[in-house]
CSV table of N, CA and C and ligand atoms in Angstrom, one decimal:
chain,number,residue,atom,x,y,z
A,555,UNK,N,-58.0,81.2,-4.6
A,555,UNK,CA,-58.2,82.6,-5.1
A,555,UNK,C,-57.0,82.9,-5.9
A,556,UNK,N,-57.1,83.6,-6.7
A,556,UNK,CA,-56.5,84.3,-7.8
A,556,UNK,C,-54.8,84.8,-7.2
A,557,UNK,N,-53.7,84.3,-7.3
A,557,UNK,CA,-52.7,85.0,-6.4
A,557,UNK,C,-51.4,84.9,-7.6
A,558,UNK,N,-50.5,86.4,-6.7
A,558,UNK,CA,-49.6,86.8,-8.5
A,558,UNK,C,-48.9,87.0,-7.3
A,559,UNK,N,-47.7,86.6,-7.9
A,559,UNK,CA,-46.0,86.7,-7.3
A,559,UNK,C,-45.3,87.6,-8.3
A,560,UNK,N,-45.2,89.1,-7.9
A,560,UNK,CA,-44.7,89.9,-8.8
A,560,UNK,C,-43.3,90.9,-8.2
A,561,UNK,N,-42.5,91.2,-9.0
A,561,UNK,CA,-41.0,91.6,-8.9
A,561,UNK,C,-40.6,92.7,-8.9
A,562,UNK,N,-41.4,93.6,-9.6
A,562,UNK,CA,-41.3,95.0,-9.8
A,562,UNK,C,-42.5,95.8,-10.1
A,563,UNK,N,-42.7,97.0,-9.6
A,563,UNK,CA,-43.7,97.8,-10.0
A,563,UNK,C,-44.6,97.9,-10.8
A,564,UNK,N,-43.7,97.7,-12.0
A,564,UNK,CA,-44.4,97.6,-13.5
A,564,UNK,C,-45.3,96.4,-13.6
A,565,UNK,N,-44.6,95.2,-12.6
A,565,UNK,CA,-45.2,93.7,-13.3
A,565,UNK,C,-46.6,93.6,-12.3
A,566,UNK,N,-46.5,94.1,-11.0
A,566,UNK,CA,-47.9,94.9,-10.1
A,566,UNK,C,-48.8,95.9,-10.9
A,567,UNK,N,-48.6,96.3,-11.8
A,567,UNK,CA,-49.0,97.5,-12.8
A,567,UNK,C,-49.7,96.3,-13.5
A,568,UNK,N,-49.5,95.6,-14.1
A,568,UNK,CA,-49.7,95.3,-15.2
A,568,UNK,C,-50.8,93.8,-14.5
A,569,UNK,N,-50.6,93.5,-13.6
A,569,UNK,CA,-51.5,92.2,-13.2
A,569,UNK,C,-52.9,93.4,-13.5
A,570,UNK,N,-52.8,94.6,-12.4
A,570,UNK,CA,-54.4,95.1,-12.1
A,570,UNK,C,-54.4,95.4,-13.7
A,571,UNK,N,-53.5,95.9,-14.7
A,571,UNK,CA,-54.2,96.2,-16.4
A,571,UNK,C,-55.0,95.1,-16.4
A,572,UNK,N,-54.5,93.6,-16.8
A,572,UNK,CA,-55.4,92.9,-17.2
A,572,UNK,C,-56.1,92.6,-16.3
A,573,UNK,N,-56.7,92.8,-15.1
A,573,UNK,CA,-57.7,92.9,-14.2
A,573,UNK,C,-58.8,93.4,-14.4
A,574,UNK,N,-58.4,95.6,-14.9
A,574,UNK,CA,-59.3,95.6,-15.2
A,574,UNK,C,-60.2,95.7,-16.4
A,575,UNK,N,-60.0,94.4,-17.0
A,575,UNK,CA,-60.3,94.4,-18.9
A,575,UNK,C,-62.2,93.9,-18.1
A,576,UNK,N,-61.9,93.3,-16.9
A,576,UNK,CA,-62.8,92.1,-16.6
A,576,UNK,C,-63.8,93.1,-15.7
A,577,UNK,N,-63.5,94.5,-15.6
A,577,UNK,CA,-64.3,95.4,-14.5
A,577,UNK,C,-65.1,95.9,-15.4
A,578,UNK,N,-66.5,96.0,-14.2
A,578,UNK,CA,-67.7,96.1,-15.3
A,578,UNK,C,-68.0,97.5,-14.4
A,579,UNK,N,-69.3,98.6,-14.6
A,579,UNK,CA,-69.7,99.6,-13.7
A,579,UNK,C,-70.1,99.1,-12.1
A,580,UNK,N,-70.0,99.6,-11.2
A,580,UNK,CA,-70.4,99.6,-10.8
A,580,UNK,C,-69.3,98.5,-9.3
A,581,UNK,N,-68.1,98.1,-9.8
A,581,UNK,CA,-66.9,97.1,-9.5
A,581,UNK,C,-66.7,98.1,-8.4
A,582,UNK,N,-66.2,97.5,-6.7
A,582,UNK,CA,-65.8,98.4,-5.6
A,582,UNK,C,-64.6,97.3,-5.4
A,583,UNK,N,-63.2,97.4,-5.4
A,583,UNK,CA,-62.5,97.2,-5.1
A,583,UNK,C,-61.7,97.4,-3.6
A,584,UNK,N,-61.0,96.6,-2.9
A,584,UNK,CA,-61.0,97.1,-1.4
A,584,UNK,C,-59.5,96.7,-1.3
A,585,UNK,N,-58.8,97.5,-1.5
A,585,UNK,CA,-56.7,97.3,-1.7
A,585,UNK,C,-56.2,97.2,-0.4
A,586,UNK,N,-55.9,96.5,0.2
A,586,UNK,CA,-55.1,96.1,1.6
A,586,UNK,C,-53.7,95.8,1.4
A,587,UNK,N,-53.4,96.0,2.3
A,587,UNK,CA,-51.3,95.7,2.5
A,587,UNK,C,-51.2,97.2,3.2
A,588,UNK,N,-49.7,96.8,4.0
A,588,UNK,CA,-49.1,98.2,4.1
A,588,UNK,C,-48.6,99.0,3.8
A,589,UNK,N,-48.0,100.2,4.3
A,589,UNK,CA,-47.6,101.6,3.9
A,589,UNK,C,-46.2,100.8,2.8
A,590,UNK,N,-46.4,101.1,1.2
A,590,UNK,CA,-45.7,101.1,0.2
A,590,UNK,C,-45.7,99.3,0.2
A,591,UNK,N,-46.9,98.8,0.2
A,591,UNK,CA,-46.7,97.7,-0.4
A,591,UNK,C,-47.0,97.7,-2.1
A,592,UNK,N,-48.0,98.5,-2.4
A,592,UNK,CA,-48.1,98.8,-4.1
A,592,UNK,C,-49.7,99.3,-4.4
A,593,UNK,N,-50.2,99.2,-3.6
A,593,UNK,CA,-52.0,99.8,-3.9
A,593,UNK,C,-51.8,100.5,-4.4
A,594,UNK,N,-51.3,102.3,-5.0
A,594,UNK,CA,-51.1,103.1,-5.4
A,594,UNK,C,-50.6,102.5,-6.6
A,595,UNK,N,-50.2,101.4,-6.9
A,595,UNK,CA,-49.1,100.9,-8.0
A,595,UNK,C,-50.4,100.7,-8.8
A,596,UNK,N,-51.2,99.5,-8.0
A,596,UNK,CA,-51.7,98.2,-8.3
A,596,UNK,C,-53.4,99.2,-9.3
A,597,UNK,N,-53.6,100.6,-8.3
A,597,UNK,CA,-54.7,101.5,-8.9
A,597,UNK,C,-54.0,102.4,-10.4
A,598,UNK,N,-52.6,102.2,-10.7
A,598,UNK,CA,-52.1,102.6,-11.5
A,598,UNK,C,-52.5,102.1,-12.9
A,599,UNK,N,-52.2,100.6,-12.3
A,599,UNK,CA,-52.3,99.3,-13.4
A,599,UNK,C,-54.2,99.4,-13.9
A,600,UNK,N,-54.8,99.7,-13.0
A,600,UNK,CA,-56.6,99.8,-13.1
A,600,UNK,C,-56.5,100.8,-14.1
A,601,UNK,N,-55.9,101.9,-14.1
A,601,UNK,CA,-56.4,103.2,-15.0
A,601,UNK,C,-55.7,102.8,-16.0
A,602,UNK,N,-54.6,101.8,-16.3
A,602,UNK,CA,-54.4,101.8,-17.4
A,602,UNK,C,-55.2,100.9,-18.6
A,603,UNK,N,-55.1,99.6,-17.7
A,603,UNK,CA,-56.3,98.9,-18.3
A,603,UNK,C,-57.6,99.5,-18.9
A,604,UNK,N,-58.2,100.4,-18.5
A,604,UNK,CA,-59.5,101.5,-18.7
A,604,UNK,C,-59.2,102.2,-19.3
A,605,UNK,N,-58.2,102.7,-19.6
A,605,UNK,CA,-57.5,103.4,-21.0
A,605,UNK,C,-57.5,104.8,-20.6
A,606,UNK,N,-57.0,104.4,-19.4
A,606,UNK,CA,-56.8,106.2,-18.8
A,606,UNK,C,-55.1,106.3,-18.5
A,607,UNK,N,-54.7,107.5,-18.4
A,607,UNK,CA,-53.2,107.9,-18.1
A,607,UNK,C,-52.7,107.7,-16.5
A,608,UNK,N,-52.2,106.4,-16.6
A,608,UNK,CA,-51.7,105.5,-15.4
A,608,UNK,C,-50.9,107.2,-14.4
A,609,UNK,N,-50.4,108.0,-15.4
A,609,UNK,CA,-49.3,108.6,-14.8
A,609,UNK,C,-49.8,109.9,-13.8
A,610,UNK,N,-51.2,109.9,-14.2
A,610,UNK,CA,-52.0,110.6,-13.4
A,610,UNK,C,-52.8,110.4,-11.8
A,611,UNK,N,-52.3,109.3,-12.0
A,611,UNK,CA,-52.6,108.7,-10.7
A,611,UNK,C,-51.9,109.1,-9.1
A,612,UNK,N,-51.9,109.5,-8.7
A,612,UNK,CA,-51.7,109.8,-7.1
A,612,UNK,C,-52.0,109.4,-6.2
A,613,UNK,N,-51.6,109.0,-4.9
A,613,UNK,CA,-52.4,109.3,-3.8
A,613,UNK,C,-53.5,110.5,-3.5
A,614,UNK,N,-54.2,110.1,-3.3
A,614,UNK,CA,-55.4,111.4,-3.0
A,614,UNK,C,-55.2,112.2,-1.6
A,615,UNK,N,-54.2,113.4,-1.6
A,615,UNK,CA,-54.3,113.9,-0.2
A,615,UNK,C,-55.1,115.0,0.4
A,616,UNK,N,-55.5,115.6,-0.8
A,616,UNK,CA,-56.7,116.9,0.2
A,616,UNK,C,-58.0,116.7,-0.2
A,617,UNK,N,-57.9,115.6,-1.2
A,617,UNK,CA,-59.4,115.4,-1.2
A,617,UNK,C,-59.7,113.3,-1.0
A,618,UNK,N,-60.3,112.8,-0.3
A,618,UNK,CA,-60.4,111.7,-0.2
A,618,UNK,C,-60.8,110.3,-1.9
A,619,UNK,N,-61.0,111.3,-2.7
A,619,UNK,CA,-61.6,110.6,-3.7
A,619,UNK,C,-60.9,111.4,-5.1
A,620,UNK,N,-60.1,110.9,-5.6
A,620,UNK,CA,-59.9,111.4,-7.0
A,620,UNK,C,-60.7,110.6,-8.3
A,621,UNK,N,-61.1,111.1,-9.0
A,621,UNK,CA,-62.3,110.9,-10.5
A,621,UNK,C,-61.0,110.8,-11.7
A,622,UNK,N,-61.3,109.8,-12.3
A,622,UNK,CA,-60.2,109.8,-13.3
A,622,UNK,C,-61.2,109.4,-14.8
A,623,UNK,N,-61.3,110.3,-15.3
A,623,UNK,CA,-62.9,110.1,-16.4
A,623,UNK,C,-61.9,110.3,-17.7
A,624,UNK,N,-62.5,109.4,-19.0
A,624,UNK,CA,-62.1,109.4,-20.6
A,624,UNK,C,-62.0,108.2,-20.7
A,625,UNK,N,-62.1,107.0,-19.5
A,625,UNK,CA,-61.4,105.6,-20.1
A,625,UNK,C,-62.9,105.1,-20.4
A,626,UNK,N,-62.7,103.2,-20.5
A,626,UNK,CA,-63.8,103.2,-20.9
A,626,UNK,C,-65.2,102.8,-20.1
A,627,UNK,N,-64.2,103.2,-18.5
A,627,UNK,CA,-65.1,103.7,-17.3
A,627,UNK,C,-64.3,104.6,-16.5
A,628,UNK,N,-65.2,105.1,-15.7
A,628,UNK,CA,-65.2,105.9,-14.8
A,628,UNK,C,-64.1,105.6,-13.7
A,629,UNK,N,-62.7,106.0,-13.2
A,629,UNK,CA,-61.8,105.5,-12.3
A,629,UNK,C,-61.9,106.3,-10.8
A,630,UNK,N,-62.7,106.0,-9.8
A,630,UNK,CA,-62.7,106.6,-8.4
A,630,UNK,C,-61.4,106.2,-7.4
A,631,UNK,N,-60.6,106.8,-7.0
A,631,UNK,CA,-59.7,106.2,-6.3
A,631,UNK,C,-59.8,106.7,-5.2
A,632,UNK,N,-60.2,106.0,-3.8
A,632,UNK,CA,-59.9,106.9,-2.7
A,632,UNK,C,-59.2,105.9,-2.3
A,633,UNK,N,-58.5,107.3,-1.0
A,633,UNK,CA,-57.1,106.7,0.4
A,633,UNK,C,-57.6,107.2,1.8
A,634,UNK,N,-58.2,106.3,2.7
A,634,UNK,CA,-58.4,106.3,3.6
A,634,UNK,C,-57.5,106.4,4.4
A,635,UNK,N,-56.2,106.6,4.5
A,635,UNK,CA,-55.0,106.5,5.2
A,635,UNK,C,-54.7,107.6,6.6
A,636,UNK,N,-55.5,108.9,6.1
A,636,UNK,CA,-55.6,109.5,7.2
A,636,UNK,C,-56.9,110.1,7.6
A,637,UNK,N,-58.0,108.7,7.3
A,637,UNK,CA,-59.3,108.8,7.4
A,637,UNK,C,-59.3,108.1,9.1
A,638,UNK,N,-60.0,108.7,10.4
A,638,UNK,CA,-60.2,107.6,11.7
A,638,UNK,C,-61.0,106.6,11.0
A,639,UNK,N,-62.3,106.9,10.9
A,639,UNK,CA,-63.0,106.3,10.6
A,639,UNK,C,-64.0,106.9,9.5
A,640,UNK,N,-64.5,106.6,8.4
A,640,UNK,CA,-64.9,107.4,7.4
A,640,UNK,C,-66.4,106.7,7.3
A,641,UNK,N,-67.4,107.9,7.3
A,641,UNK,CA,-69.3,107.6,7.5
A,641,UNK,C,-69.2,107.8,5.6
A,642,UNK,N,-69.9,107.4,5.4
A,642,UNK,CA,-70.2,107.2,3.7
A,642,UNK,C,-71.2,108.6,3.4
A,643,UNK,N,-71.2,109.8,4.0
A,643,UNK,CA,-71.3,110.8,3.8
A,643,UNK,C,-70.1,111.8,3.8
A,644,UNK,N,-69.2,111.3,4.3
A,644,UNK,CA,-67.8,111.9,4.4
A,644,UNK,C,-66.7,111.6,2.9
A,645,UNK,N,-67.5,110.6,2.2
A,645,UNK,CA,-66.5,110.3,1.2
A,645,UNK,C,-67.2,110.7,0.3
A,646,UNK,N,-69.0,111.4,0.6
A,646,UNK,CA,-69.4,111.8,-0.6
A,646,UNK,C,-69.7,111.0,-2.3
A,647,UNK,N,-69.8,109.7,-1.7
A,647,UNK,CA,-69.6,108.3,-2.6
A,647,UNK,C,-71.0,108.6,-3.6
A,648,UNK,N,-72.3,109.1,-2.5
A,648,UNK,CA,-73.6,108.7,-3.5
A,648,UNK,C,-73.6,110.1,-4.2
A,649,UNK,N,-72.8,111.4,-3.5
A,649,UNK,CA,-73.0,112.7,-4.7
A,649,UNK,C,-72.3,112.5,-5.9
A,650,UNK,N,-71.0,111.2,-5.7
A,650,UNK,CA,-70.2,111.3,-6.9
A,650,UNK,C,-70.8,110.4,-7.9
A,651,UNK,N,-72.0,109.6,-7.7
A,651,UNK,CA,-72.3,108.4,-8.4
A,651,UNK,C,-71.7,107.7,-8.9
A,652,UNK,N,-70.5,107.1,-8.1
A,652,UNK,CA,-70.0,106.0,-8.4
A,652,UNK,C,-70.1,104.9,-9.1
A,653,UNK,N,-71.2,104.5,-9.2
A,653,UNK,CA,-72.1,103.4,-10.0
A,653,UNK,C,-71.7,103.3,-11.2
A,654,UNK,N,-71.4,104.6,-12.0
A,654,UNK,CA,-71.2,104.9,-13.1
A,654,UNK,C,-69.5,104.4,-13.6
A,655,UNK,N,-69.0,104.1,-12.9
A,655,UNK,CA,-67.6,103.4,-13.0
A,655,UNK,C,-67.0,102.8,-12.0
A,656,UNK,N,-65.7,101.9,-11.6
A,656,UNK,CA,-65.3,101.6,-10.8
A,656,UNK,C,-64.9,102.2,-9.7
A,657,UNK,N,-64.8,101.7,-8.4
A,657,UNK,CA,-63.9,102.9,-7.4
A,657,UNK,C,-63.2,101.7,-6.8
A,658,UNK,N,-61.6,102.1,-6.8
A,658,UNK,CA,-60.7,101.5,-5.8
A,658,UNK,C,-60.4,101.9,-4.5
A,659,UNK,N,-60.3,101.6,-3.4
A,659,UNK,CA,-60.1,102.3,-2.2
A,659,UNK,C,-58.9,101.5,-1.3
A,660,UNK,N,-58.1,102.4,-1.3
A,660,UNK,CA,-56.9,102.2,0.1
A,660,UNK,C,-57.1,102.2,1.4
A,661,UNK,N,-56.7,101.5,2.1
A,661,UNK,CA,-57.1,101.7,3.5
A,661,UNK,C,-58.3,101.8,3.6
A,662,UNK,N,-59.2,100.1,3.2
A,662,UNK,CA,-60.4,100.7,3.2
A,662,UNK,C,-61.2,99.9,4.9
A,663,UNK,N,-60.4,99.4,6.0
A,663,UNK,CA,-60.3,99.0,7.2
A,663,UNK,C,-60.4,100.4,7.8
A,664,UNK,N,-60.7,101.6,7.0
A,664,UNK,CA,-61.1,103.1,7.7
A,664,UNK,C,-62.8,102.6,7.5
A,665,UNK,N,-63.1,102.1,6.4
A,665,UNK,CA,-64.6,102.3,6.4
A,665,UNK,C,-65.5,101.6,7.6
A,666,UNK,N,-66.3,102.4,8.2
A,666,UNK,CA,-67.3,102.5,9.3
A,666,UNK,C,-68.7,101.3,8.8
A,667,UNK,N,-68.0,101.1,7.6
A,667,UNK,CA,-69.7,99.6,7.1
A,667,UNK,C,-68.9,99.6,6.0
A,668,UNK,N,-69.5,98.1,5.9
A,668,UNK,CA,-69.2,97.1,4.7
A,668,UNK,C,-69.6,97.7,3.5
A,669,UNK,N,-69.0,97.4,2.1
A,669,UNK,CA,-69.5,97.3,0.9
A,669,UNK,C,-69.6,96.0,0.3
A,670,UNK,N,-71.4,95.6,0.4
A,670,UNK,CA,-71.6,94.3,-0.3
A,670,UNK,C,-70.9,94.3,-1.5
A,671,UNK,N,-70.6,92.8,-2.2
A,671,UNK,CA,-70.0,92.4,-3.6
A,671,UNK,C,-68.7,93.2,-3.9
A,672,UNK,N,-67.7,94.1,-2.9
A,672,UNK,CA,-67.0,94.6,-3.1
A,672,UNK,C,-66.1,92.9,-3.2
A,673,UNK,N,-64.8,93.2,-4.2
A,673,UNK,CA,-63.6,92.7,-4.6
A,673,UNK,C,-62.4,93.0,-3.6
A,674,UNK,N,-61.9,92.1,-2.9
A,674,UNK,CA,-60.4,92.1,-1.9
A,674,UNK,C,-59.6,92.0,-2.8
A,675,UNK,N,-58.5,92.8,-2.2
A,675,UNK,CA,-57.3,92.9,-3.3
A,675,UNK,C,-55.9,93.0,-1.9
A,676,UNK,N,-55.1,92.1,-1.7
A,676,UNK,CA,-54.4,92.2,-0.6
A,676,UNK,C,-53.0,91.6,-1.3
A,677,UNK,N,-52.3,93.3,-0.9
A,677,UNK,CA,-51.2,93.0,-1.1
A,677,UNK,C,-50.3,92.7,-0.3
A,678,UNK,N,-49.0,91.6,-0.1
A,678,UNK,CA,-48.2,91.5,1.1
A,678,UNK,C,-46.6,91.7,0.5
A,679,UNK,N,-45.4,92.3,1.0
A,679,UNK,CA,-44.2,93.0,0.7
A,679,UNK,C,-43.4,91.6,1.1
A,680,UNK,N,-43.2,90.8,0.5
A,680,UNK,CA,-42.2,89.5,0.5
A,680,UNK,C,-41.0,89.7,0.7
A,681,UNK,N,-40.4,90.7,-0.3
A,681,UNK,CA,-39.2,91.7,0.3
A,681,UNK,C,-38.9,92.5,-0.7
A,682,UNK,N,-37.9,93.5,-0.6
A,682,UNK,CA,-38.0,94.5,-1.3
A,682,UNK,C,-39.0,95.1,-2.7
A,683,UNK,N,-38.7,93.6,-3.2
A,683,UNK,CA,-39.0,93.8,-5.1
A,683,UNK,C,-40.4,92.9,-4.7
A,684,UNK,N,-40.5,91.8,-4.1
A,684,UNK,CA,-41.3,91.0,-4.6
A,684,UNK,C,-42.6,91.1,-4.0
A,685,UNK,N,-43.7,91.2,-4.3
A,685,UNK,CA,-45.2,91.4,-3.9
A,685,UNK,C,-46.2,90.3,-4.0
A,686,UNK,N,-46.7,89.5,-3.3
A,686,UNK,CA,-47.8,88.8,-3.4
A,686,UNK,C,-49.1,89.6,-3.3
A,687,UNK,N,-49.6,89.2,-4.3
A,687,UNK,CA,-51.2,89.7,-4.8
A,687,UNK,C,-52.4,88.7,-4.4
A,688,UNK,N,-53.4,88.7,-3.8
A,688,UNK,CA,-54.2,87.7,-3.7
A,688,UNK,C,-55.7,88.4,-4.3
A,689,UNK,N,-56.2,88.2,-5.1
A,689,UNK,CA,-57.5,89.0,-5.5
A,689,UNK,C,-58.3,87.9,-5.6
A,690,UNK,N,-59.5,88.0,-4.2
A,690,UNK,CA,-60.7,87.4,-4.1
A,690,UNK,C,-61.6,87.8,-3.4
A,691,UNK,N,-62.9,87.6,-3.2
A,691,UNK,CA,-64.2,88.0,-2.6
A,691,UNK,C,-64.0,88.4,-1.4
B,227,LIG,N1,-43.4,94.2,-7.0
B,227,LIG,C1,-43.7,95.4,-6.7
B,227,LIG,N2,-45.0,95.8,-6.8
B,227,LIG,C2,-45.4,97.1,-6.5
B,227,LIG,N3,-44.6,98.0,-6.0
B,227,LIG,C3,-43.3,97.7,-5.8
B,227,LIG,C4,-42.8,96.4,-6.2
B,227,LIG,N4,-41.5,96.4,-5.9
B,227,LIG,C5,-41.1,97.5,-5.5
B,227,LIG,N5,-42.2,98.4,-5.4
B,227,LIG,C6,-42.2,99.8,-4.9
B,227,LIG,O1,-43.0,99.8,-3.7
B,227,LIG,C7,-43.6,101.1,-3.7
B,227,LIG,C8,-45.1,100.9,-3.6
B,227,LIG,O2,-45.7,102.2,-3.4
B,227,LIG,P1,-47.2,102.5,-3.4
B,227,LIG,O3,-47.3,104.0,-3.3
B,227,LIG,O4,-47.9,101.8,-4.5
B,227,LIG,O5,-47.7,101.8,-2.0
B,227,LIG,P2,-49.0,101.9,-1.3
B,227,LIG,O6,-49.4,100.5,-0.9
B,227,LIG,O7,-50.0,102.7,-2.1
B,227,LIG,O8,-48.6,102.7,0.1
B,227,LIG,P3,-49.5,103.7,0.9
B,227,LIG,O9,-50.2,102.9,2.0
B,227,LIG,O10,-48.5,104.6,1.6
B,227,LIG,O11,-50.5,104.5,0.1
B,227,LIG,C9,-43.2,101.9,-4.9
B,227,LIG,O12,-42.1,102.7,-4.5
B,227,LIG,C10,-42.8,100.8,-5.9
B,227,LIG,O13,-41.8,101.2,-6.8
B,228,LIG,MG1,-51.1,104.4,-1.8
């Protein structure tokens, strides 16, 4: 599988850019590691690729799903982090039509069922600076 030894935030940024040149509609991504390993980084690097404003990106805290629309898809970002367990009516996934662009999701070991053909994306904190990336099925 696909694996990136990266140093700094920006060079985490910049693996998911050219990542997502290769995301097509309809792409579920599933971001693993723990609290400040870089998922929030690594969804930064997605919206830029897509040609959206990386700097808009957040954690999503009062709502589970932020929409990031103008790129040249659709950017869904949810954080399951203070989800127990999340029913696929609770994230409101089929009212947002997601299909229509990609959605990345944090903490997605909250979801209560699988997402077939969803993309693993597991990041592990090596130490301070350095991040191993593994992106595969
Ligand atoms: N190589 C690296 N890649 C990504 N982030 C790094 C790297 N080195 C240091 N950092 C820092 O690690 C932190 C990653 O924070 P981020 O919010 O992306 O983590 P997270 O996995 O989303 O955490 P949470 O589970 O709390 O949402 C940032 O402060 C970032 O600057
Ligand atoms: Mg985060």
């Amino acid at each position: 599988m696909p694996t990136f030894l990266t140093h700094s935030a920006e060079e985490t940024q910049a693996v998911a850019r050219d990542l997502a040149e290769d995301l097509k509609a309809g792409d579920v991504l599933l971001l693993s590691g723990n609290l400040g390993a870089g998922k929030t980084v690594f969804v930064r690097g997605l919206a830029e690729g897509l040609g959206l404003d990386p700097g808009e990106v957040s954690s999503p805290t009062f709502t589970l799903v932020h929409e990031y629309r103008g790129g040249r898809l659709t950017l869904y970002h949810a954080d399951l982090y203070r989800v127990e367990q999340a029913a696929a009516g609770d994230l409101g996934l089929e009212e947002m039509g997601v299909e229509d662009g990609v959605l990345a999701i944090e903490w997605p070991d909250r979801l209560a069922y699988g997402i077939s053909g969803a993309m693993r994306v597991v990041i592990d904190a090596v130490d301070d600076h350095a991040r191993r990336i593994v992106v595969g099925a």
